[in-house]
Amino acid sequence: MPINYYIILAIALFSIGVMGVLTRRNAIIIFMCVELMLNAVNLLMVAFSKLHYGAVATFNPYASTGTDAQVFVFFIMVVAAAEVSVGLAIIVMMYRNIHSVDVNFLNRLKH
Amino acid sequence: MNLILFSALWGVVMMFSGLFISNKSTARTIALTGAFLLLAANLLEMNGYSVINHDFKGMLQFERFNMLFLTVACGSLIIYFLLSSKEIEAVGNHVYEYFALIFFIMCGIGLVALFNNLLILFIGIEIISIPLYILTGSDKRNLKSNEAALKYFLMGAFSTGILLLGIAFLYGATGSFQVEKMGLPANDQLRIFLAIGIVFVMIALAFKVSAAPFHFWTPDVYDGAPTVFTSFMATIVKAALFVGFLTLFYNAFSNNYEDWKLSVALITALTLFIGNITAVFQQSVKRMLAYSSIAQAGFMMFTVFAINDMAKQGMLLYAAAYCLATIGIFSVLIKMKDYTFDGFNGFAKKQPLLAFVLTVCLFSLAGVPLTAGFFAKYFVLAAAVKTGTYLWLVIFAVLMAAISVYYYFRIVQAMYFKEGEGQDIETTPLFRIVMIAIAALIILLGVLPTALLNWLTLY
C-alpha cells in the first residue's frame, strides 16, 4: 500500500482538528480537536518511519532506520498527557468561576 | 548541560522545601541561591568543567554562542529574583511551587538553547510552555488571569500541533531528526516535504515568539497574567525561544536560505508594523509593554532573517539589553497600583532615582545611543544589511524605531514634565542598588558592547 494514503489520511485528520479549533466554541471540544491534531501527527510519523525503513530494508533488514520516529511518537503521547492534565485543570478553574466553558466568555481583556 | 541538570534538580528541591518549610520568605533565599548556582554551573561549563562528560549522540550541541546566551539568561534570572521575588510571594499561597516552576522553565530554556535534534527542541518548548500556562493562571480568583491562562493554553497547544506537523514533514523529507541533516532530502521526490516542513515549523515558532500575524494571543495573555510572571515571560522566555528559532534556522535550513528568506522578511515587517503602531494607542502601560514586546520581537526576527555571525552577536546583545530594560521597567510597574500612563505623573519628584533608572531603561528600549539598546539594534540591522538584499526592510525598521520613541517617551514625559501626586511605592535599599546596577549595565553595554561580545571568542 503506497504511503500516499497514510499521508492523506493524516493531513485530513489534522485539518479536521484545525477546523474544530477554529470554529467550535466549547473549550473541551477545542481541546479534543487539539488532541486529534497531535494524533494525526503520530500517524504521519509512523508512516514516514516505515517509508524510510522500507528504503533500506531490502539491503539490510536489520537496519534501525525509522526507529527514532517511533520513539518520537511516545514522546508526543507523554507530552500530550502532561498537557491534558494542566489544560483540564485550567478549564476546571474557569468553570468554577463562571460556570461555563464557552470561549465566547473570553472577551474581558479585549479593550 | 550543567544548567539543564541543576535547574531540574533545583526545581525538585524547591518543591520539597515547600513541603518541609512553612516560612514563606525562605523561598526567596532558596530560589536566589539556586539562581546563583545555575550561573556558576553555566560559567564552569563555559570553561570546560561539565558535571557529566557523556556522549549525547549529537542530541545536544555546546556552541559558544548558545552557552553565552544561557549565561545572560541566568544573569537576568538573578536580577529578576532580586527585584521581584517579593511580588511572586504575593501572588498566591503556593510560593515554593511558583519558584519551582520557574526553575523547570529554566531547564526548558537550557534544552531550547542547546538542542541539536528536533526531539529536544520539541521537548524544550513544551517544558517551557506547560509551566507557563500554570503561572499565567496562578491568580486563581481573578477572572482575567483565568481567561489569559485558557487562551494561552489553547493557543499554545494549537501551535504545538503545528510544530509537530512541521517536524513530521521534515522527518519525512530527510529520515532524521538531527539538525545538521535537515538541508539534505533523502531524494528529490521528498524535497516538497522539506518545504512544507519548514513552513509549518516557521509558523509554529512565530506563534511561540509572538511574531505577527501570529501575535494575537500576546497582548491578552501578557495583560491578564500576574504582572510578575508577565515580566518573566516577556523577557527571558521570549529571548530563549528566539535563540532556539535562530539556532534552528542557522544550523538546519541555511542551505535553503533563498526559499524562506522572503517569508521571514514579511513576518519581520508585519511584526514591526503591528507592534509599533498598536502600542501607540494603548492607555495601560502594562498593555503597552506587551505590544512593545511584539515590536522588539520584530527586531529580533532580523537575526533569523540574516543568519550570519553578526546576527548571533546581535541576538546576544539584544537578549541582554531587552531583558535588563524590560525587567527593570516591570519591577517598578509591579509595585504601582495605577497602570495607566497618568499613574506615572509626577513620579520623578517622588522617586528621582527610580525615575532616572526607568528613563535609562526606556531609552535603551527605544534604541537611543549610549544605551545597550542602540548597539543591539545596530548589530541586528547591520547583520541584515550584510546579507545584501532587502534593504527596504532595514529602512522600514529604522522608521518603526522612530515611532517607538513616541510611546516610550510618553512615560518619560509623564514622569518628569507632568504635574501629579506621584504614586507611593515601597522600596528596599537592595531594590535600589539592583536598579542602579541595571542602569549601569545598560550604559556599560551601550558604551562597550564588546564587554559582552568578547566572551564569544575568549577562551
CSV table of N, CA, C and O in Angstrom, one decimal, chain B residues 405-444:
chain,number,residue,atom,x,y,z
B,405,VAL,N,9.8,55.5,19.7
B,405,VAL,CA,10.3,56.6,20.6
B,405,VAL,C,9.1,57.3,21.2
B,405,VAL,O,9.1,57.6,22.4
B,406,TYR,N,8.0,57.4,20.4
B,406,TYR,CA,6.8,58.2,20.9
B,406,TYR,C,6.3,57.5,22.2
B,406,TYR,O,6.1,58.2,23.2
B,407,TYR,N,6.0,56.2,22.1
B,407,TYR,CA,5.3,55.7,23.2
B,407,TYR,C,6.2,55.4,24.4
B,407,TYR,O,5.8,55.3,25.6
B,408,TYR,N,7.5,55.2,24.2
B,408,TYR,CA,8.4,55.0,25.3
B,408,TYR,C,8.6,56.4,26.0
B,408,TYR,O,8.6,56.5,27.2
B,409,PHE,N,8.7,57.5,25.2
B,409,PHE,CA,8.9,58.8,25.8
B,409,PHE,C,7.7,59.3,26.5
B,409,PHE,O,7.8,60.3,27.3
B,410,ARG,N,6.5,58.8,26.2
B,410,ARG,CA,5.3,59.2,26.9
B,410,ARG,C,5.5,59.0,28.4
B,410,ARG,O,5.0,59.8,29.2
B,411,ILE,N,6.1,57.9,28.8
B,411,ILE,CA,6.3,57.6,30.2
B,411,ILE,C,7.3,58.6,30.8
B,411,ILE,O,7.1,59.2,31.8
B,412,VAL,N,8.4,58.9,30.0
B,412,VAL,CA,9.4,59.8,30.5
B,412,VAL,C,8.8,61.2,30.7
B,412,VAL,O,9.0,61.8,31.7
B,413,GLN,N,8.0,61.6,29.7
B,413,GLN,CA,7.3,62.9,29.8
B,413,GLN,C,6.4,62.9,31.0
B,413,GLN,O,6.4,63.9,31.7
B,414,ALA,N,5.6,61.8,31.2
B,414,ALA,CA,4.7,61.8,32.3
B,414,ALA,C,5.5,61.9,33.7
B,414,ALA,O,5.1,62.7,34.6
B,415,MET,N,6.6,61.3,33.7
B,415,MET,CA,7.4,61.2,35.0
B,415,MET,C,8.0,62.6,35.3
B,415,MET,O,8.0,63.1,36.4
B,416,TYR,N,8.5,63.3,34.3
B,416,TYR,CA,9.3,64.5,34.5
B,416,TYR,C,8.5,65.8,34.3
B,416,TYR,O,8.7,66.8,35.0
B,417,PHE,N,7.6,65.8,33.3
B,417,PHE,CA,7.0,67.1,32.9
B,417,PHE,C,5.6,67.3,33.3
B,417,PHE,O,5.0,68.3,33.0
B,418,LYS,N,4.9,66.2,33.8
B,418,LYS,CA,3.5,66.4,34.1
B,418,LYS,C,3.3,66.6,35.6
B,418,LYS,O,4.0,66.0,36.4
B,419,GLU,N,2.4,67.4,35.9
B,419,GLU,CA,2.1,67.7,37.3
B,419,GLU,C,1.3,66.5,37.8
B,419,GLU,O,0.4,66.0,37.2
B,420,GLY,N,1.6,66.1,39.0
B,420,GLY,CA,0.8,65.0,39.6
B,420,GLY,C,1.3,64.6,41.0
B,420,GLY,O,2.4,65.1,41.4
B,421,GLU,N,0.6,63.8,41.6
B,421,GLU,CA,1.0,63.4,43.0
B,421,GLU,C,2.2,62.5,43.0
B,421,GLU,O,3.1,62.6,43.8
B,422,GLY,N,2.2,61.6,42.1
B,422,GLY,CA,3.2,60.5,42.1
B,422,GLY,C,2.8,59.4,43.0
B,422,GLY,O,2.4,59.7,44.2
B,423,GLN,N,2.8,58.2,42.6
B,423,GLN,CA,2.4,57.1,43.4
B,423,GLN,C,3.4,56.7,44.5
B,423,GLN,O,4.6,56.8,44.2
B,424,ASP,N,2.9,56.4,45.6
B,424,ASP,CA,3.8,55.9,46.7
B,424,ASP,C,4.2,54.5,46.4
B,424,ASP,O,3.4,53.6,46.2
B,425,ILE,N,5.5,54.2,46.3
B,425,ILE,CA,5.9,52.8,46.2
B,425,ILE,C,7.0,52.5,47.2
B,425,ILE,O,7.8,53.4,47.5
B,426,GLU,N,6.9,51.3,47.8
B,426,GLU,CA,7.9,51.0,48.8
B,426,GLU,C,9.1,50.3,48.2
B,426,GLU,O,9.0,49.4,47.4
B,427,THR,N,10.3,50.8,48.5
B,427,THR,CA,11.5,50.2,48.0
B,427,THR,C,12.4,49.9,49.1
B,427,THR,O,12.5,50.6,50.1
B,428,THR,N,13.2,48.8,49.0
B,428,THR,CA,14.2,48.5,50.0
B,428,THR,C,15.5,49.0,49.4
B,428,THR,O,15.7,49.2,48.2
B,429,PRO,N,16.6,49.1,50.3
B,429,PRO,CA,17.9,49.5,49.7
B,429,PRO,C,18.4,48.6,48.7
B,429,PRO,O,18.9,49.0,47.7
B,430,LEU,N,18.2,47.3,48.9
B,430,LEU,CA,18.6,46.3,47.9
B,430,LEU,C,18.0,46.5,46.5
B,430,LEU,O,18.7,46.5,45.5
B,431,PHE,N,16.7,46.8,46.6
B,431,PHE,CA,16.0,47.1,45.3
B,431,PHE,C,16.6,48.3,44.6
B,431,PHE,O,16.9,48.2,43.4
B,432,ARG,N,16.9,49.3,45.3
B,432,ARG,CA,17.5,50.5,44.7
B,432,ARG,C,18.9,50.2,44.1
B,432,ARG,O,19.2,50.6,43.0
B,433,ILE,N,19.7,49.4,44.9
B,433,ILE,CA,21.0,49.1,44.4
B,433,ILE,C,21.0,48.3,43.1
B,433,ILE,O,21.7,48.6,42.2
B,434,VAL,N,20.0,47.3,43.1
B,434,VAL,CA,19.9,46.5,41.9
B,434,VAL,C,19.5,47.3,40.7
B,434,VAL,O,19.9,47.2,39.6
B,435,MET,N,18.6,48.3,41.0
B,435,MET,CA,18.1,49.2,39.9
B,435,MET,C,19.3,50.0,39.3
B,435,MET,O,19.4,50.2,38.1
B,436,ILE,N,20.1,50.5,40.3
B,436,ILE,CA,21.3,51.3,39.8
B,436,ILE,C,22.2,50.4,39.0
B,436,ILE,O,22.7,50.8,37.9
B,437,ALA,N,22.3,49.1,39.4
B,437,ALA,CA,23.2,48.2,38.7
B,437,ALA,C,22.6,48.0,37.3
B,437,ALA,O,23.4,47.9,36.3
B,438,ILE,N,21.3,47.9,37.2
B,438,ILE,CA,20.7,47.7,35.8
B,438,ILE,C,21.1,48.9,34.9
B,438,ILE,O,21.5,48.7,33.8
B,439,ALA,N,20.9,50.1,35.5
B,439,ALA,CA,21.2,51.3,34.7
B,439,ALA,C,22.7,51.3,34.3
B,439,ALA,O,23.0,51.6,33.1
B,440,ALA,N,23.5,50.9,35.3
B,440,ALA,CA,25.0,50.9,35.0
B,440,ALA,C,25.3,49.9,33.9
B,440,ALA,O,26.0,50.2,33.0
B,441,LEU,N,24.7,48.7,34.0
B,441,LEU,CA,24.9,47.7,33.0
B,441,LEU,C,24.5,48.1,31.6
B,441,LEU,O,25.2,47.9,30.6
B,442,ILE,N,23.3,48.7,31.6
B,442,ILE,CA,22.8,49.2,30.3
B,442,ILE,C,23.7,50.2,29.6
B,442,ILE,O,24.0,50.1,28.4
B,443,ILE,N,24.2,51.1,30.5
B,443,ILE,CA,25.1,52.2,29.9
B,443,ILE,C,26.4,51.5,29.5
B,443,ILE,O,27.0,51.8,28.5
B,444,LEU,N,26.9,50.6,30.4
B,444,LEU,CA,28.2,49.9,30.1
B,444,LEU,C,28.1,49.2,28.7
B,444,LEU,O,29.0,49.4,27.9
